[in-house]
Short mmCIF file of C-alpha atoms in Angstrom, two decimals:
data_model
loop_
_atom_site.label_atom_id
_atom_site.label_comp_id
_atom_site.label_asym_id
_atom_site.label_seq_id
_atom_site.Cartn_x
_atom_site.Cartn_y
_atom_site.Cartn_z
CA UNK Q 30 -1.39 35.02 58.45
CA UNK Q 31 -3.04 36.76 61.35
CA UNK Q 32 0.27 38.61 63.79
CA UNK Q 33 1.99 36.04 65.38
CA UNK Q 34 2.06 36.30 69.23
CA UNK Q 35 4.68 35.05 72.33
CA UNK Q 36 3.61 31.47 71.71
CA UNK Q 37 4.31 31.60 68.00
CA UNK Q 38 8.02 32.46 69.71
CA UNK Q 39 8.58 30.18 71.56
CA UNK Q 40 7.00 27.69 69.11
CA UNK Q 41 9.70 29.07 66.42
CA UNK Q 42 12.31 29.17 68.41
CA UNK Q 43 12.12 25.47 69.47
CA UNK Q 44 11.84 24.29 65.81
CA UNK Q 45 14.54 25.82 65.08
CA UNK Q 46 16.91 24.13 67.96
CA UNK Q 47 14.82 20.95 66.76
CA UNK Q 48 12.70 20.27 63.99
CA UNK Q 49 12.29 16.73 64.77
CA UNK Q 50 10.03 17.56 68.05
CA UNK Q 51 6.58 16.61 67.14
CA UNK Q 52 3.23 18.85 68.09
CA UNK Q 53 2.75 16.58 71.53
CA UNK Q 54 6.89 17.88 72.93
CA UNK Q 55 5.74 21.30 71.51
CA UNK Q 56 2.88 22.18 73.56
CA UNK Q 57 4.16 20.53 76.52
CA UNK Q 58 6.78 22.71 76.54
CA UNK Q 59 4.55 26.20 75.84
CA UNK Q 60 1.63 25.03 77.68
CA UNK Q 61 -0.81 24.13 75.17
CA UNK Q 62 -2.59 21.25 74.05
CA UNK Q 63 -0.75 18.35 71.13
CA UNK Q 64 -4.20 19.46 68.72
CA UNK Q 65 -3.45 23.22 69.52
CA UNK Q 66 0.22 23.07 68.63
CA UNK Q 67 -0.61 21.41 65.71
CA UNK Q 68 -2.81 24.01 64.48
CA UNK Q 69 -0.51 26.65 65.15
CA UNK Q 70 2.70 24.97 63.68
CA UNK Q 71 0.45 24.16 60.38
CA UNK Q 72 -0.10 28.16 60.79
CA UNK Q 73 3.61 29.65 60.44
CA UNK Q 74 4.01 26.68 57.96
CA UNK Q 75 1.52 27.72 55.69
CA UNK Q 76 2.42 31.58 56.13
CA UNK Q 77 5.47 30.73 55.19
CA UNK Q 78 7.27 31.60 58.67
CA UNK Q 79 9.38 28.03 58.38
CA UNK Q 80 10.73 28.12 55.25
CA UNK Q 81 11.97 24.81 55.84
CA UNK Q 82 13.94 22.51 57.45
CA UNK Q 83 18.23 21.77 57.41
CA UNK Q 84 19.90 19.01 58.17
CA UNK Q 85 22.61 19.95 60.50
CA UNK Q 86 26.08 18.08 59.61
CA UNK Q 87 29.43 18.24 60.77
CA UNK Q 88 31.71 19.31 57.98
CA UNK Q 89 34.70 18.51 59.75
CA UNK Q 90 33.46 14.97 60.48
CA UNK Q 91 32.91 14.09 56.87
CA UNK Q 92 36.53 15.60 55.68
CA UNK Q 93 35.06 19.31 55.14
CA UNK Q 94 37.85 21.36 57.28
CA UNK Q 95 37.65 24.41 55.54
CA UNK Q 96 35.24 26.99 55.04
CA UNK Q 97 35.97 30.08 53.51
CA UNK Q 98 33.37 33.29 52.58
CA UNK Q 99 34.43 35.03 49.17
CA UNK Q 100 34.08 37.95 48.57
CA UNK Q 101 33.69 38.27 44.54
CA UNK Q 102 33.46 42.03 42.71
CA UNK Q 103 32.29 41.40 39.05
CA UNK Q 104 34.90 42.83 36.63
CA UNK Q 105 32.65 43.14 33.48
CA UNK Q 106 29.30 44.28 34.70
CA UNK Q 107 26.90 45.33 31.67
CA UNK Q 108 28.95 42.92 29.25
CA UNK Q 109 28.33 39.25 31.56
CA UNK Q 110 24.97 39.03 32.74
CA UNK Q 111 23.93 38.56 36.15
CA UNK Q 112 22.14 35.15 35.72
CA UNK Q 113 25.27 34.08 33.81
CA UNK Q 114 26.97 34.34 36.81
CA UNK Q 115 24.78 33.30 39.30
CA UNK Q 116 23.93 30.23 36.90
CA UNK Q 117 27.45 29.06 36.95
CA UNK Q 118 28.84 30.01 40.60
CA UNK Q 119 25.34 27.67 41.79
CA UNK Q 120 26.43 24.77 39.88
CA UNK Q 121 29.89 24.53 41.90
CA UNK Q 122 29.78 21.70 44.37
CA UNK Q 123 31.35 23.27 46.58
CA UNK Q 124 30.09 26.65 46.88
CA UNK Q 125 27.19 26.22 49.43
CA UNK Q 126 25.83 29.65 49.59
CA UNK Q 127 25.18 32.71 46.82
CA UNK Q 128 24.04 35.51 48.16
CA UNK Q 129 23.87 39.10 46.05
CA UNK Q 130 24.69 41.93 47.56
CA UNK Q 131 25.27 45.73 47.54
CA UNK Q 132 28.19 47.60 48.61
CA UNK Q 133 32.17 46.70 48.72
CA UNK Q 134 31.03 43.40 46.96
CA UNK Q 135 28.59 41.85 44.58
CA UNK Q 136 28.38 38.42 45.22
CA UNK Q 137 29.05 36.74 48.92
CA UNK Q 138 30.01 33.52 48.85
CA UNK Q 139 30.04 30.58 51.13
CA UNK Q 140 32.88 27.25 49.91
CA UNK Q 141 33.76 24.21 51.61
CA UNK Q 142 36.85 22.43 51.17
CA UNK Q 143 38.73 19.51 52.47
CA UNK Q 144 41.44 20.97 53.15
CA UNK Q 145 43.46 24.63 52.43
CA UNK Q 146 44.76 23.16 48.42
CA UNK Q 147 42.07 21.57 48.16
CA UNK Q 148 40.60 25.30 48.56
CA UNK Q 149 43.24 26.64 46.23
CA UNK Q 150 42.09 24.08 43.33
CA UNK Q 151 38.52 25.08 43.82
CA UNK Q 152 39.14 28.98 44.01
CA UNK Q 153 41.73 28.43 40.83
CA UNK Q 154 39.24 26.40 38.81
CA UNK Q 155 36.40 26.82 39.39
CA UNK Q 156 36.30 30.45 40.79
CA UNK Q 157 38.74 32.86 38.81
CA UNK Q 158 37.13 30.93 35.39
CA UNK Q 159 33.61 32.47 35.84
CA UNK Q 160 32.30 34.76 33.61
CA UNK Q 161 32.91 37.57 34.97
CA UNK Q 162 34.86 37.13 37.86
CA UNK Q 163 37.14 39.70 39.04
CA UNK Q 164 38.61 40.66 42.50
CA UNK Q 165 38.15 37.93 44.75
CA UNK Q 166 39.05 38.40 48.55
CA UNK Q 167 38.81 35.15 50.74
CA UNK Q 168 37.50 35.25 54.61
CA UNK Q 169 39.04 32.16 56.39
CA UNK Q 170 36.27 30.78 58.55
CA UNK Q 171 37.33 30.13 62.21
CA UNK Q 172 33.92 29.82 64.24
CA UNK Q 173 29.83 30.47 63.78
CA UNK Q 174 26.79 30.41 65.95
CA UNK Q 175 23.16 31.13 64.71
CA UNK Q 176 21.35 33.60 67.74
CA UNK Q 177 17.74 32.90 67.62
CA UNK Q 178 17.11 36.12 66.45
CA UNK Q 179 14.10 38.64 68.06
CA UNK Q 180 11.62 35.77 68.93
CA UNK Q 181 9.90 38.01 71.70
CA UNK S 1 34.88 4.19 48.07
CA UNK S 2 34.91 4.18 52.14
CA UNK S 3 36.91 6.54 53.45
CA UNK S 4 38.27 7.58 57.24
CA UNK S 5 36.81 10.05 59.69
CA UNK S 6 38.57 11.31 62.64
CA UNK S 7 38.69 7.45 63.10
CA UNK S 8 35.35 7.51 64.88
CA UNK S 9 32.97 6.15 62.33
CA UNK S 10 33.72 4.92 58.37
CA UNK S 11 31.23 6.22 55.82
CA UNK S 12 30.20 3.93 53.01
CA UNK S 13 28.47 4.07 50.21
CA UNK S 14 25.42 3.55 51.20
CA UNK S 15 25.87 6.26 54.41
CA UNK S 16 27.02 8.77 51.74
CA UNK S 17 23.53 7.77 49.25
CA UNK S 18 21.30 7.85 52.83
CA UNK S 19 23.28 11.47 53.73
CA UNK S 20 22.44 13.09 49.95
CA UNK S 21 19.03 12.03 49.62
CA UNK S 22 18.57 13.13 53.83
CA UNK S 23 20.10 17.10 52.93
CA UNK S 24 18.51 17.24 49.93
CA UNK S 25 14.76 17.07 51.75
CA UNK S 26 15.33 16.64 55.19
CA UNK S 27 11.15 16.78 55.91
CA UNK S 28 10.59 13.71 53.65
CA UNK S 29 8.55 10.88 54.89
CA UNK S 30 11.48 7.81 56.73
CA UNK S 31 9.41 5.83 54.08
CA UNK S 32 10.74 8.02 50.48
CA UNK S 33 13.46 9.03 51.59
CA UNK S 34 14.26 5.22 52.36
CA UNK S 35 13.48 4.67 48.19
CA UNK S 36 15.27 7.65 47.17
CA UNK S 37 18.53 6.21 48.79
CA UNK S 38 17.49 2.74 47.79
CA UNK S 39 17.44 1.23 51.52
CA UNK S 40 15.47 -0.63 53.70
CA UNK S 41 12.95 1.56 56.06
CA UNK S 42 14.70 -0.60 58.88
CA UNK S 43 18.40 -0.12 57.12
CA UNK S 44 17.94 3.97 57.02
CA UNK S 45 16.71 3.58 60.65
CA UNK S 46 20.21 2.17 62.01
CA UNK S 47 21.86 3.54 59.85
CA UNK S 48 20.25 7.21 60.63
CA UNK S 49 20.67 6.25 64.23
CA UNK S 50 24.59 5.39 64.13
CA UNK S 51 25.10 8.84 62.39
CA UNK S 52 23.48 10.65 65.47
CA UNK S 53 25.99 8.77 67.36
CA UNK S 54 29.03 9.99 65.79
CA UNK S 55 27.71 12.91 65.79
CA UNK S 56 28.01 13.27 61.98
CA UNK S 57 24.58 14.50 61.78
CA UNK S 58 23.94 16.86 64.79
CA UNK S 59 19.96 17.51 63.59
CA UNK S 60 17.42 18.91 61.63
CA UNK S 61 16.37 22.68 62.03
CA UNK S 62 13.14 24.54 60.83
CA UNK S 63 14.74 27.82 58.73
CA UNK S 64 12.91 30.51 59.85
CA UNK S 65 12.35 32.51 56.57
CA UNK S 66 12.66 36.35 58.38
CA UNK S 67 10.94 38.13 55.60
CA UNK S 68 7.87 37.02 56.09
CA UNK S 69 7.56 37.75 60.13
CA UNK S 70 8.74 41.55 58.25
CA UNK S 71 11.90 41.80 59.06
CA UNK S 72 13.03 43.02 56.02
CA UNK S 73 16.18 44.17 55.04
CA UNK S 74 19.34 41.90 55.97
CA UNK S 75 22.79 43.68 56.01
CA UNK S 76 26.01 41.66 56.40
CA UNK S 77 27.84 43.90 58.74
CA UNK S 78 32.01 43.36 58.70
CA UNK S 79 34.03 44.07 61.49
CA UNK S 80 37.38 44.67 61.83
CA UNK S 81 38.03 44.85 65.67
CA UNK S 82 41.19 46.87 67.62
CA UNK S 83 43.25 43.80 67.86
CA UNK S 84 45.81 45.95 70.28
CA UNK S 85 42.93 45.32 73.27
CA UNK S 86 43.15 41.76 74.50
CA UNK S 87 40.21 40.62 74.67
CA UNK S 88 38.63 42.39 71.78
CA UNK S 89 37.17 39.37 69.92
CA UNK S 90 35.39 38.16 73.15
CA UNK S 91 34.17 41.34 75.13
CA UNK S 92 32.82 42.33 71.32
CA UNK S 93 30.91 38.78 71.05
CA UNK S 94 29.71 38.87 74.10
CA UNK S 95 27.81 42.13 74.24
CA UNK S 96 27.20 41.20 70.11
CA UNK S 97 24.39 38.58 71.11
CA UNK S 98 22.83 40.41 73.78
CA UNK S 99 21.29 41.93 70.29
CA UNK S 100 18.39 40.50 69.06
CA UNK S 101 18.45 41.63 65.97
CA UNK S 102 21.74 40.32 65.31
CA UNK S 103 20.73 36.61 64.36
CA UNK S 104 24.20 35.52 62.77
CA UNK S 105 27.86 35.61 64.29
CA UNK S 106 30.69 34.58 62.61
CA UNK S 107 34.98 35.12 63.16
CA UNK S 108 37.70 35.15 60.15
CA UNK S 109 41.25 34.53 59.80
CA UNK S 110 41.93 37.28 57.30
CA UNK S 111 41.27 41.22 55.84
CA UNK S 112 37.09 40.88 58.17
CA UNK S 113 37.72 39.48 61.98
CA UNK S 114 33.88 39.31 62.81
CA UNK S 115 31.05 39.12 60.48
CA UNK S 116 27.29 40.04 62.09
CA UNK S 117 24.23 39.50 60.26
CA UNK S 118 21.86 42.02 60.96
CA UNK S 119 18.02 41.88 60.42
CA UNK S 120 15.51 45.10 60.02
CA UNK S 121 11.94 45.73 59.90
CA UNK S 122 13.43 48.67 57.22
CA UNK S 123 15.37 51.24 56.72
CA UNK S 124 14.67 53.59 59.21
CA UNK S 125 14.46 50.68 61.65
CA UNK S 126 17.95 49.37 60.57
CA UNK S 127 19.37 52.88 61.01
CA UNK S 128 18.26 53.41 64.21
CA UNK S 129 20.09 49.72 65.35
CA UNK S 130 23.12 50.35 63.32
CA UNK S 131 23.80 54.16 66.23
CA UNK S 132 22.05 52.01 68.82
CA UNK S 133 23.22 49.26 69.30
CA UNK S 134 26.27 48.55 66.34
CA UNK S 135 28.59 51.32 67.09
CA UNK S 136 28.14 51.38 70.56
CA UNK S 137 29.53 47.38 70.72
CA UNK S 138 33.31 47.52 72.06
CA UNK S 139 36.83 47.32 70.06
CA UNK S 140 35.69 48.23 67.07
CA UNK S 141 38.12 49.53 64.29
CA UNK S 142 36.45 49.35 61.23
CA UNK S 143 33.13 48.48 59.83
CA UNK S 144 32.47 47.64 56.18
CA UNK S 145 28.26 46.59 54.99
CA UNK S 146 26.92 44.26 52.74
CA UNK S 147 23.56 45.05 52.20
CA UNK S 148 21.62 41.49 51.16
CA UNK S 149 19.58 41.97 47.89
CA UNK S 150 19.04 38.42 46.89
CA UNK S 151 19.86 34.91 48.23
CA UNK S 152 20.74 32.64 44.97
CA UNK S 153 21.64 29.87 46.15
CA UNK S 154 20.94 29.20 50.15
CA UNK S 155 20.67 25.13 50.68
CA UNK S 156 24.31 25.21 52.42
CA UNK S 157 24.64 21.49 51.28
CA UNK S 158 28.05 19.42 51.18
CA UNK S 159 29.34 18.06 48.20
CA UNK S 160 28.64 14.18 49.31
#
């Protein structure tokens, strides 16, 4: 796509806060006509800058009181294929995100659970039994904030 | 199955069906979402409004693909703070918020105190940020970096 300008960045900031806003509202906020805003949003979407939409839920209100990040090291590199591990770990419903990383750990997992005993159950029955899983480090999430990032 | 949450709202199977389908594809048109959740569009609108009012649904947001915008590098920085400084957490986070390339700030109970997600255009840009903006943040005792290789699963869906 053409290089995004400050107006595109302003649109992205608005949509990253609330993707439900129509082109009319976005246009008013950015000083564009509704059709002009619509064209820019479409361009950003077609170029893949907007990678999709996410429904933001209150995990705690839905009974998921604990979020834990796990650093997982593979114990038997070479013998277990990364694909097998990735397929198995991605199939665990409580595992929300799986990132392949380089450094102290091989994978970084975001796990939700109802409470700490529930987390222990997931850890023992589902994570520790994964093919190739070795050392695991757990950190309990206390707070998180998304930042707007380098937009303008 | 019916369960209570904070005594604010009671969710039934219909709510859970709607939430499951909604989070699987938040961009669906109401008619399509209603069909997948096996409810009428009127019922869907009422339930959605109720879930929003109760704060269960906080909203729908656009996900920005930073790689498409030219930020090819993503690093997860795990920071241990010098907790002998009483205000270490607050002072660190206030300053970290001022770095535009920091796209996420999380605090933890565990070996790691704070984690920052930092994006950069390339390794040169990252090295520059690391030296000029990250290492200068206050009260750092130790930093470990995990370099992002690939996102295998990223929907952040709740197992409803």
